[in-house]
């Protein structure tokens, strides 16, 4: 073997056992039994889990970060994947938007982003093209995308969605036919615009009123519509960053009726509430959708523990504090998103597993295995089995750490969980057999990450 991980408690979504793990040529070659190796890791007293899979991140192309007509999000494929590796994530799925002035089509966009990711990522990655022009040309590209191992698209029910719903239905139908999962951001644009305008007209445009500009009922109605489109199109629908009980109820009913609907939530909706917007620097906690009520937080936790929520992904979309707190911003223009990649797994472990809300196996399922299945990379990823990629995390359940923004790899420089006491962190992160993070030190080289070639979407 090239590497043996000795004596750890191996935890997968469905089992827990003590075994040595042998790794050869980047894959898991043996589980248990006698093995010798060039290198060994002593994992006694530690957990060994599949690397995290965060299928919703926003990492910027390096060539665009240096162009400066307006502020952009601040992490590229290097800093983003370094943070990921430190936090135990070994695969990221990045959203690829068309750039102004570039008319490349879906495959063209993906190729440009892939060149950038290939040069900079330290862990494996995949890409989701955002469909902003639901044209027949886009539909014609879908089979080529699927063949090239890109089996997802991202759609927003914002921007120009309402003007072209019928075209989007055709795109979603074609996606389903090609084994492509439609990831949908669900908020109702006309309702939000109406409310934003009214709040501004009434002088209620500061961050305290921000959550009222993007209410839960707007999210719920957009979720219902996305699901209805999925039903009409006979296509699976993946709701990104669902934030509230009202939308979760809608999704639950669809799942109960047998429809292929999957729900992702996002860390901030599990740990924070809209009270944050009462603070003078509340704008740093702005996301789309906004933080909600305590009862929504409770509903999402129930979905994590009892079912109904399938994945936890970050929507890592980091800005600097200056960009977030820019005093010229108001309701309708606050910058959405924040850094979250590095804390994804530790926070859910600490707040979920350690506090008895979810089991360790469920943690693995939510953070890795379900995403691997839905995005067509299981059991290459998201599993600990002979033949799977050796994407593994040696997890120390005893390490305590206080979250400090300035200590994070993200260029954001601040963290929304500043000062939280968290217990449980990775001590080793292993990507295809290479140790990329070891005892506080990042050892993975820039550009060693590879694109995961994905198969068709798999239902859970
Ligand atoms: Zn996003």
CSV table of C-alpha atoms and ligand atoms in Angstrom, one decimal:
chain,number,residue,atom,x,y,z
A,1,UNK,CA,0.0,0.0,0.0
A,2,UNK,CA,1.0,3.6,-0.4
A,3,UNK,CA,-0.7,4.6,2.8
A,4,UNK,CA,-2.5,2.8,5.6
A,5,UNK,CA,-4.8,4.5,8.1
A,6,UNK,CA,-4.6,2.4,11.2
A,7,UNK,CA,-7.2,1.8,13.9
A,8,UNK,CA,-9.7,4.5,13.2
A,9,UNK,CA,-13.5,4.2,13.7
A,10,UNK,CA,-14.7,4.2,10.2
A,11,UNK,CA,-18.1,5.9,9.8
A,12,UNK,CA,-20.1,5.8,6.6
A,13,UNK,CA,-23.8,6.8,6.0
A,14,UNK,CA,-24.9,3.2,6.9
A,15,UNK,CA,-22.2,1.6,9.1
A,16,UNK,CA,-19.6,2.1,11.8
A,17,UNK,CA,-16.7,-0.2,12.4
A,18,UNK,CA,-13.0,-0.3,13.4
A,19,UNK,CA,-10.7,-1.2,10.5
A,20,UNK,CA,-7.4,-0.3,8.9
A,21,UNK,CA,-7.8,1.3,5.5
A,22,UNK,CA,-5.3,0.6,2.8
A,23,UNK,CA,-4.8,3.1,0.0
A,24,UNK,CA,-3.1,2.4,-3.3
A,25,UNK,CA,-2.9,4.6,-6.5
A,26,UNK,CA,-5.4,7.1,-5.0
A,27,UNK,CA,-8.1,4.5,-4.3
A,28,UNK,CA,-9.2,2.5,-1.3
A,29,UNK,CA,-7.6,-0.9,-2.0
A,30,UNK,CA,-8.3,-2.8,1.2
A,31,UNK,CA,-10.5,-2.5,4.3
A,32,UNK,CA,-9.3,-4.5,7.3
A,33,UNK,CA,-6.8,-7.4,7.4
A,34,UNK,CA,-3.1,-7.3,7.2
A,35,UNK,CA,-1.3,-4.6,5.3
A,36,UNK,CA,2.0,-2.9,5.1
A,37,UNK,CA,2.6,0.5,3.7
A,38,UNK,CA,5.2,3.1,2.9
A,39,UNK,CA,3.3,5.7,5.0
A,40,UNK,CA,1.0,5.2,8.0
A,41,UNK,CA,-1.4,7.4,9.9
A,42,UNK,CA,-2.4,6.4,13.4
A,43,UNK,CA,-6.1,7.1,13.7
A,44,UNK,CA,-6.8,5.3,17.0
A,45,UNK,CA,-9.4,7.3,18.9
A,46,UNK,CA,-10.3,9.2,15.8
A,47,UNK,CA,-13.1,8.9,13.2
A,48,UNK,CA,-12.4,8.2,9.6
A,49,UNK,CA,-15.1,9.5,7.3
A,50,UNK,CA,-15.6,10.2,3.6
A,51,UNK,CA,-14.4,13.6,2.6
A,52,UNK,CA,-17.1,16.3,2.5
A,53,UNK,CA,-18.9,17.1,-0.8
A,54,UNK,CA,-20.0,20.7,-1.1
A,55,UNK,CA,-22.0,21.0,-4.3
A,56,UNK,CA,-22.8,24.7,-3.9
A,57,UNK,CA,-19.9,27.1,-3.9
A,58,UNK,CA,-19.0,30.3,-5.7
A,59,UNK,CA,-15.3,30.5,-6.5
A,60,UNK,CA,-14.2,33.2,-8.9
A,61,UNK,CA,-12.0,32.8,-12.0
A,62,UNK,CA,-8.6,34.2,-11.3
A,63,UNK,CA,-8.4,36.3,-14.4
A,64,UNK,CA,-11.7,38.1,-13.4
A,65,UNK,CA,-10.6,38.9,-9.9
A,66,UNK,CA,-7.9,41.2,-11.2
A,67,UNK,CA,-10.4,43.1,-13.5
A,68,UNK,CA,-11.8,45.7,-11.2
A,69,UNK,CA,-14.8,47.6,-12.5
A,70,UNK,CA,-16.9,46.4,-9.5
A,71,UNK,CA,-16.3,44.3,-6.4
A,72,UNK,CA,-16.4,40.5,-6.9
A,73,UNK,CA,-16.5,37.7,-4.4
A,74,UNK,CA,-13.1,37.2,-3.1
A,75,UNK,CA,-12.1,33.5,-3.2
A,76,UNK,CA,-10.7,31.8,-6.2
A,77,UNK,CA,-10.2,28.0,-6.7
A,78,UNK,CA,-7.0,28.1,-4.7
A,79,UNK,CA,-8.1,29.9,-1.5
A,80,UNK,CA,-11.6,28.3,-1.7
A,81,UNK,CA,-10.3,24.8,-2.0
A,82,UNK,CA,-7.6,25.4,0.7
A,83,UNK,CA,-10.4,26.4,3.1
A,84,UNK,CA,-12.4,23.4,2.0
A,85,UNK,CA,-9.5,21.0,2.7
A,86,UNK,CA,-8.8,22.4,6.1
A,87,UNK,CA,-12.4,21.8,7.0
A,88,UNK,CA,-12.5,18.2,5.6
A,89,UNK,CA,-14.2,18.9,2.2
A,90,UNK,CA,-12.6,17.0,-0.7
A,91,UNK,CA,-15.0,17.8,-3.6
A,92,UNK,CA,-16.7,21.1,-4.5
A,93,UNK,CA,-19.3,21.9,-7.1
A,94,UNK,CA,-18.9,25.5,-8.4
A,95,UNK,CA,-21.5,27.6,-10.0
A,96,UNK,CA,-20.4,29.0,-13.4
A,97,UNK,CA,-22.2,32.2,-14.6
A,98,UNK,CA,-21.9,33.7,-18.0
A,99,UNK,CA,-19.7,36.7,-17.9
A,100,UNK,CA,-20.8,40.0,-19.5
A,101,UNK,CA,-19.3,40.2,-22.9
A,102,UNK,CA,-18.6,36.5,-23.2
A,103,UNK,CA,-21.0,34.5,-25.3
A,104,UNK,CA,-19.6,31.0,-25.0
A,105,UNK,CA,-22.6,28.8,-24.6
A,106,UNK,CA,-22.8,26.3,-21.7
A,107,UNK,CA,-20.0,24.1,-22.8
A,108,UNK,CA,-17.8,27.1,-23.6
A,109,UNK,CA,-18.4,28.6,-20.1
A,110,UNK,CA,-17.6,25.2,-18.5
A,111,UNK,CA,-14.4,24.9,-20.5
A,112,UNK,CA,-13.1,28.3,-19.4
A,113,UNK,CA,-13.9,27.7,-15.8
A,114,UNK,CA,-12.4,24.2,-15.9
A,115,UNK,CA,-9.1,25.6,-17.2
A,116,UNK,CA,-9.0,27.9,-14.3
A,117,UNK,CA,-10.1,25.3,-11.7
A,118,UNK,CA,-7.6,22.8,-13.1
A,119,UNK,CA,-4.7,25.2,-12.6
A,120,UNK,CA,-5.6,26.2,-9.0
A,121,UNK,CA,-7.8,23.7,-7.1
A,122,UNK,CA,-6.1,21.6,-4.5
A,123,UNK,CA,-9.0,19.1,-4.2
A,124,UNK,CA,-11.4,17.7,-6.8
A,125,UNK,CA,-14.2,19.7,-8.3
A,126,UNK,CA,-17.1,19.9,-10.6
A,127,UNK,CA,-19.0,22.7,-12.2
A,128,UNK,CA,-22.7,23.6,-12.6
A,129,UNK,CA,-23.5,26.0,-15.5
A,130,UNK,CA,-26.1,28.7,-14.7
A,131,UNK,CA,-28.7,28.8,-17.4
A,132,UNK,CA,-29.6,32.4,-18.0
A,133,UNK,CA,-30.7,32.0,-21.6
A,134,UNK,CA,-33.0,29.0,-21.8
A,135,UNK,CA,-32.7,28.8,-25.6
A,136,UNK,CA,-33.0,25.9,-28.0
A,137,UNK,CA,-29.2,26.2,-28.4
A,138,UNK,CA,-28.8,25.6,-24.6
A,139,UNK,CA,-31.1,22.6,-24.9
A,140,UNK,CA,-29.1,21.2,-27.7
A,141,UNK,CA,-26.0,21.4,-25.6
A,142,UNK,CA,-27.4,19.3,-22.7
A,143,UNK,CA,-26.6,15.9,-24.2
A,144,UNK,CA,-23.0,17.0,-24.9
A,145,UNK,CA,-22.7,18.2,-21.3
A,146,UNK,CA,-24.0,14.9,-19.9
A,147,UNK,CA,-21.6,13.0,-22.1
A,148,UNK,CA,-18.7,15.2,-20.9
A,149,UNK,CA,-19.6,14.4,-17.2
A,150,UNK,CA,-21.5,17.5,-16.4
A,151,UNK,CA,-24.8,16.3,-15.1
A,152,UNK,CA,-26.4,19.4,-13.4
A,153,UNK,CA,-27.6,22.9,-14.3
A,154,UNK,CA,-28.5,25.8,-12.1
A,155,UNK,CA,-31.5,28.0,-12.6
A,156,UNK,CA,-32.6,31.0,-10.7
A,157,UNK,CA,-36.3,31.9,-10.4
A,158,UNK,CA,-35.0,35.5,-10.3
A,159,UNK,CA,-33.6,37.8,-12.9
A,160,UNK,CA,-35.5,37.2,-16.2
A,161,UNK,CA,-37.1,33.9,-15.1
A,162,UNK,CA,-40.7,35.1,-15.1
A,163,UNK,CA,-40.4,36.4,-18.7
A,164,UNK,CA,-39.3,33.0,-20.0
A,165,UNK,CA,-40.9,30.4,-17.8
A,166,UNK,CA,-42.1,28.3,-20.7
A,167,UNK,CA,-38.6,28.1,-22.1
A,168,UNK,CA,-37.2,27.1,-18.7
A,169,UNK,CA,-39.8,24.3,-18.5
A,170,UNK,CA,-38.3,23.0,-21.8
A,171,UNK,CA,-34.8,23.2,-20.5
A,172,UNK,CA,-35.8,21.3,-17.3
A,173,UNK,CA,-37.5,18.7,-19.3
A,174,UNK,CA,-34.5,18.2,-21.5
A,175,UNK,CA,-32.2,18.1,-18.5
A,176,UNK,CA,-34.3,15.3,-16.9
A,177,UNK,CA,-34.2,13.3,-20.2
A,178,UNK,CA,-30.4,13.5,-20.2
A,179,UNK,CA,-29.8,12.5,-16.6
A,180,UNK,CA,-29.1,16.1,-15.6
A,181,UNK,CA,-30.3,17.4,-12.2
A,182,UNK,CA,-31.9,20.9,-12.2
A,183,UNK,CA,-30.7,22.9,-9.2
A,184,UNK,CA,-33.2,25.7,-8.6
A,185,UNK,CA,-32.9,28.8,-6.5
A,186,UNK,CA,-36.4,29.5,-5.4
A,187,UNK,CA,-37.6,33.0,-4.5
A,188,UNK,CA,-40.4,34.9,-6.2
A,189,UNK,CA,-38.9,37.8,-8.1
A,190,UNK,CA,-42.1,40.0,-8.5
A,191,UNK,CA,-43.1,39.7,-4.9
A,192,UNK,CA,-39.6,40.5,-3.7
A,193,UNK,CA,-39.3,43.5,-6.1
A,194,UNK,CA,-42.7,44.8,-4.9
A,195,UNK,CA,-41.7,44.6,-1.3
A,196,UNK,CA,-38.3,46.1,-1.9
A,197,UNK,CA,-39.8,49.1,-3.6
A,198,UNK,CA,-42.4,49.6,-0.9
A,199,UNK,CA,-39.8,49.4,1.9
A,200,UNK,CA,-37.6,51.9,0.2
A,201,UNK,CA,-40.5,54.2,-0.4
A,202,UNK,CA,-41.5,54.0,3.2
A,203,UNK,CA,-38.0,54.8,4.4
A,204,UNK,CA,-37.4,51.3,5.7
A,205,UNK,CA,-34.5,50.4,3.5
A,206,UNK,CA,-31.8,49.6,6.1
A,207,UNK,CA,-30.8,46.1,7.0
A,208,UNK,CA,-33.3,45.7,9.9
A,209,UNK,CA,-36.0,45.4,7.2
A,210,UNK,CA,-34.0,43.3,4.8
A,211,UNK,CA,-35.8,39.9,5.7
A,212,UNK,CA,-39.2,41.5,5.0
A,213,UNK,CA,-38.0,42.2,1.4
A,214,UNK,CA,-37.6,38.4,0.7
A,215,UNK,CA,-40.3,36.7,2.8
A,216,UNK,CA,-40.8,33.0,3.4
A,217,UNK,CA,-44.1,33.0,1.5
A,218,UNK,CA,-42.2,34.2,-1.6
A,219,UNK,CA,-39.8,31.4,-1.2
A,220,UNK,CA,-42.6,28.9,-0.7
A,221,UNK,CA,-44.5,29.9,-3.8
A,222,UNK,CA,-41.4,29.7,-5.9
A,223,UNK,CA,-40.5,26.3,-4.4
A,224,UNK,CA,-44.0,25.1,-5.3
A,225,UNK,CA,-43.7,26.4,-8.8
A,226,UNK,CA,-40.3,24.8,-9.3
A,227,UNK,CA,-41.7,21.5,-8.1
A,228,UNK,CA,-44.8,21.8,-10.3
A,229,UNK,CA,-42.5,22.4,-13.3
A,230,UNK,CA,-40.5,19.3,-12.3
A,231,UNK,CA,-43.7,17.3,-12.2
A,232,UNK,CA,-44.9,18.6,-15.6
A,233,UNK,CA,-41.4,18.0,-17.1
A,234,UNK,CA,-41.0,14.6,-15.3
A,235,UNK,CA,-37.6,15.8,-14.2
A,236,UNK,CA,-35.9,15.7,-10.8
A,237,UNK,CA,-35.6,19.0,-9.0
A,238,UNK,CA,-33.0,20.0,-6.4
A,239,UNK,CA,-34.0,23.0,-4.3
A,240,UNK,CA,-30.8,24.9,-3.3
A,241,UNK,CA,-30.4,26.6,0.1
A,242,UNK,CA,-34.0,26.1,1.3
A,243,UNK,CA,-34.4,28.4,4.3
A,244,UNK,CA,-37.8,28.1,5.8
A,245,UNK,CA,-40.5,25.8,7.2
A,246,UNK,CA,-43.1,27.0,4.6
A,247,UNK,CA,-40.9,25.9,1.7
A,248,UNK,CA,-39.9,22.7,3.4
A,249,UNK,CA,-43.6,21.8,3.8
A,250,UNK,CA,-44.1,22.2,0.1
A,251,UNK,CA,-41.2,20.0,-0.7
A,252,UNK,CA,-42.2,17.4,1.8
A,253,UNK,CA,-45.7,17.0,0.2
A,254,UNK,CA,-44.1,16.5,-3.2
A,255,UNK,CA,-41.7,13.9,-1.9
A,256,UNK,CA,-44.6,12.1,-0.1
A,257,UNK,CA,-46.4,11.9,-3.4
A,258,UNK,CA,-43.5,10.2,-5.0
A,259,UNK,CA,-41.9,13.1,-6.9
A,260,UNK,CA,-38.1,13.3,-7.3
A,261,UNK,CA,-37.6,16.5,-5.3
A,262,UNK,CA,-34.4,17.0,-3.2
A,263,UNK,CA,-33.7,19.6,-0.6
A,264,UNK,CA,-30.5,21.3,0.2
A,265,UNK,CA,-30.1,23.7,3.1
A,266,UNK,CA,-27.3,25.9,4.1
A,267,UNK,CA,-25.3,26.3,7.3
A,268,UNK,CA,-26.5,29.9,8.2
A,269,UNK,CA,-30.1,28.8,8.3
A,270,UNK,CA,-29.3,26.3,11.0
A,271,UNK,CA,-27.3,28.5,13.3
A,272,UNK,CA,-28.6,32.1,12.9
A,273,UNK,CA,-31.9,33.9,12.9
A,274,UNK,CA,-33.1,37.2,11.5
A,275,UNK,CA,-32.4,38.9,14.8
A,276,UNK,CA,-28.9,39.3,13.4
A,277,UNK,CA,-30.2,42.0,11.2
A,278,UNK,CA,-31.0,44.2,14.2
A,279,UNK,CA,-27.2,44.6,14.8
A,280,UNK,CA,-25.4,47.6,13.4
A,281,UNK,CA,-23.3,45.3,11.2
A,282,UNK,CA,-26.2,43.0,10.3
A,283,UNK,CA,-25.5,43.4,6.6
A,284,UNK,CA,-22.6,41.0,6.9
A,285,UNK,CA,-25.1,38.2,7.5
A,286,UNK,CA,-27.2,38.9,4.4
A,287,UNK,CA,-27.8,35.9,2.2
A,288,UNK,CA,-30.4,35.1,-0.4
A,289,UNK,CA,-32.8,34.0,1.1
A,290,UNK,CA,-32.5,36.0,4.4
A,291,UNK,CA,-32.1,34.5,7.8
A,292,UNK,CA,-35.5,33.4,9.1
A,293,UNK,CA,-37.3,32.8,12.4
A,294,UNK,CA,-36.4,30.4,15.2
A,295,UNK,CA,-39.3,28.2,14.1
A,296,UNK,CA,-37.7,27.9,10.7
A,297,UNK,CA,-34.4,26.9,12.2
A,298,UNK,CA,-36.2,24.2,14.2
A,299,UNK,CA,-38.0,22.9,11.1
A,300,UNK,CA,-34.7,22.6,9.2
A,301,UNK,CA,-33.1,20.7,12.1
A,302,UNK,CA,-36.0,18.4,12.1
A,303,UNK,CA,-35.6,17.9,8.4
A,304,UNK,CA,-31.9,17.1,8.9
A,305,UNK,CA,-32.6,14.5,11.6
A,306,UNK,CA,-35.9,13.0,10.5
A,307,UNK,CA,-35.6,13.4,6.7
A,308,UNK,CA,-36.9,16.0,4.4
A,309,UNK,CA,-33.6,17.8,4.0
A,310,UNK,CA,-31.1,15.8,2.0
A,311,UNK,CA,-27.9,17.8,1.8
A,312,UNK,CA,-26.1,20.6,3.6
A,313,UNK,CA,-24.0,22.8,1.2
A,314,UNK,CA,-22.5,26.1,1.9
A,315,UNK,CA,-23.3,28.5,-0.9
A,316,UNK,CA,-19.8,29.8,-0.1
A,317,UNK,CA,-20.0,33.3,-1.5
A,318,UNK,CA,-17.4,35.4,0.3
A,319,UNK,CA,-17.1,39.1,0.3
A,320,UNK,CA,-14.9,41.3,2.5
A,321,UNK,CA,-16.5,43.1,5.4
A,322,UNK,CA,-16.0,46.4,3.5
A,323,UNK,CA,-18.0,45.1,0.6
A,324,UNK,CA,-20.7,43.7,2.9
A,325,UNK,CA,-21.0,46.8,5.0
A,326,UNK,CA,-20.7,49.4,2.2
A,327,UNK,CA,-23.0,52.2,3.5
A,328,UNK,CA,-24.4,52.9,0.0
A,329,UNK,CA,-26.2,49.5,0.1
A,330,UNK,CA,-29.8,49.1,1.1
A,331,UNK,CA,-32.8,46.8,0.8
A,332,UNK,CA,-32.6,45.6,-2.8
A,333,UNK,CA,-28.9,45.9,-3.2
A,334,UNK,CA,-27.2,44.3,-0.2
A,335,UNK,CA,-24.5,41.8,-1.3
A,336,UNK,CA,-25.6,38.3,-0.6
A,337,UNK,CA,-23.4,35.5,0.7
A,338,UNK,CA,-20.5,34.8,3.0
A,339,UNK,CA,-17.6,32.4,3.5
A,340,UNK,CA,-18.6,29.0,4.9
A,341,UNK,CA,-16.6,26.2,3.4
A,342,UNK,CA,-14.0,25.8,6.1
A,343,UNK,CA,-16.6,25.5,8.9
A,344,UNK,CA,-19.2,23.4,7.1
A,345,UNK,CA,-18.3,20.0,8.5
A,346,UNK,CA,-17.0,21.1,12.0
A,347,UNK,CA,-20.1,23.2,12.7
A,348,UNK,CA,-22.6,20.5,11.8
A,349,UNK,CA,-20.6,18.0,13.8
A,350,UNK,CA,-20.4,20.3,16.8
A,351,UNK,CA,-23.9,21.6,16.7
A,352,UNK,CA,-25.6,18.5,15.3
A,353,UNK,CA,-23.7,15.3,16.3
A,354,UNK,CA,-22.3,16.5,19.6
A,355,UNK,CA,-25.5,18.0,20.7
A,356,UNK,CA,-27.4,14.8,19.9
A,357,UNK,CA,-29.5,16.2,17.1
A,358,UNK,CA,-28.2,13.9,14.4
A,359,UNK,CA,-26.2,10.7,14.4
A,360,UNK,CA,-22.6,10.5,13.1
A,361,UNK,CA,-23.8,8.4,10.2
A,362,UNK,CA,-26.5,11.0,9.3
A,363,UNK,CA,-23.8,13.7,9.4
A,364,UNK,CA,-21.8,11.7,6.8
A,365,UNK,CA,-24.9,11.2,4.7
A,366,UNK,CA,-25.8,14.9,4.8
A,367,UNK,CA,-22.3,16.2,4.2
A,368,UNK,CA,-21.1,13.7,1.6
A,369,UNK,CA,-23.0,10.6,0.6
A,370,UNK,CA,-26.3,12.1,-0.5
A,371,UNK,CA,-24.6,14.7,-2.6
A,372,UNK,CA,-22.4,12.0,-4.2
A,373,UNK,CA,-25.5,10.1,-5.3
A,374,UNK,CA,-27.6,13.0,-6.4
A,375,UNK,CA,-24.7,14.4,-8.5
A,376,UNK,CA,-23.7,11.1,-10.1
A,377,UNK,CA,-20.4,10.4,-8.4
A,378,UNK,CA,-21.3,7.6,-5.9
A,379,UNK,CA,-19.6,5.3,-4.9
A,380,UNK,CA,-16.4,6.9,-6.4
A,381,UNK,CA,-17.0,9.6,-3.8
A,382,UNK,CA,-19.1,9.7,-0.6
A,383,UNK,CA,-18.2,6.2,0.3
A,384,UNK,CA,-15.6,4.2,2.2
A,385,UNK,CA,-15.4,1.0,0.1
A,386,UNK,CA,-12.8,-0.9,-1.9
A,387,UNK,CA,-12.5,0.8,-5.3
A,388,UNK,CA,-13.7,4.2,-4.1
A,389,UNK,CA,-11.5,7.3,-4.3
A,390,UNK,CA,-9.4,7.6,-1.2
A,391,UNK,CA,-11.1,10.9,-0.2
A,392,UNK,CA,-11.0,10.6,3.5
A,393,UNK,CA,-10.9,12.7,6.7
A,394,UNK,CA,-9.3,11.6,9.9
A,395,UNK,CA,-11.6,13.5,12.3
A,396,UNK,CA,-10.6,14.3,15.9
A,397,UNK,CA,-13.9,14.6,17.9
A,398,UNK,CA,-12.0,16.1,20.8
A,399,UNK,CA,-10.3,19.2,19.3
A,400,UNK,CA,-11.9,22.4,20.4
A,401,UNK,CA,-11.5,25.6,18.5
A,402,UNK,CA,-12.9,29.1,18.6
A,403,UNK,CA,-13.9,30.4,15.2
A,404,UNK,CA,-11.9,33.5,14.2
A,405,UNK,CA,-12.4,35.1,10.8
A,406,UNK,CA,-8.8,36.2,10.6
A,407,UNK,CA,-7.6,32.6,11.0
A,408,UNK,CA,-9.6,31.3,8.1
A,409,UNK,CA,-8.2,30.6,4.6
A,410,UNK,CA,-10.9,32.6,2.9
A,411,UNK,CA,-10.0,36.1,1.6
A,412,UNK,CA,-13.2,37.3,3.3
A,413,UNK,CA,-11.3,38.1,6.5
A,414,UNK,CA,-14.3,37.6,8.7
A,415,UNK,CA,-16.6,34.8,9.7
A,416,UNK,CA,-20.3,34.8,10.5
A,417,UNK,CA,-19.7,32.5,13.4
A,418,UNK,CA,-16.9,34.6,14.9
A,419,UNK,CA,-16.3,33.5,18.5
A,420,UNK,CA,-18.3,30.2,18.4
A,421,UNK,CA,-16.8,27.4,20.3
A,422,UNK,CA,-16.7,24.3,18.1
A,423,UNK,CA,-15.6,20.8,19.0
A,424,UNK,CA,-14.4,18.3,16.4
A,425,UNK,CA,-12.1,19.2,13.5
A,426,UNK,CA,-10.1,17.2,10.9
A,427,UNK,CA,-6.5,16.4,11.6
A,428,UNK,CA,-5.9,14.9,8.2
A,429,UNK,CA,-7.7,15.5,4.9
A,430,UNK,CA,-6.8,13.0,2.2
A,431,UNK,CA,-7.7,13.6,-1.5
A,432,UNK,CA,-7.3,10.6,-3.8
A,433,UNK,CA,-4.7,9.2,-1.4
A,434,UNK,CA,-2.7,12.5,-1.1
A,435,UNK,CA,-2.6,14.1,2.3
A,436,UNK,CA,-3.7,17.7,1.5
A,437,UNK,CA,-4.1,18.9,5.1
A,438,UNK,CA,-2.2,17.6,8.1
A,439,UNK,CA,-2.3,18.9,11.7
A,440,UNK,CA,-3.1,22.5,10.9
A,441,UNK,CA,-0.9,22.7,7.8
A,442,UNK,CA,-2.1,22.6,4.1
A,443,UNK,CA,0.1,20.3,2.1
A,444,UNK,CA,-1.9,19.9,-1.1
A,445,UNK,CA,-0.3,21.6,-4.1
A,446,UNK,CA,-2.1,24.2,-6.2
A,447,UNK,CA,-3.5,22.5,-9.3
A,448,UNK,CA,-3.5,18.9,-8.0
A,449,UNK,CA,-7.3,18.9,-8.0
A,450,UNK,CA,-9.1,17.1,-10.8
A,451,UNK,CA,-12.5,17.5,-12.3
A,452,UNK,CA,-14.8,14.6,-11.3
A,453,UNK,CA,-16.4,13.1,-14.4
A,454,UNK,CA,-20.0,12.6,-13.3
A,455,UNK,CA,-22.5,10.0,-14.3
A,456,UNK,CA,-26.3,10.7,-14.5
A,457,UNK,CA,-28.2,11.9,-11.4
A,458,UNK,CA,-29.1,9.1,-9.1
A,459,UNK,CA,-32.3,9.3,-7.0
A,460,UNK,CA,-31.9,8.8,-3.3
B,1,LIG,ZN1,-25.3,30.1,-4.6
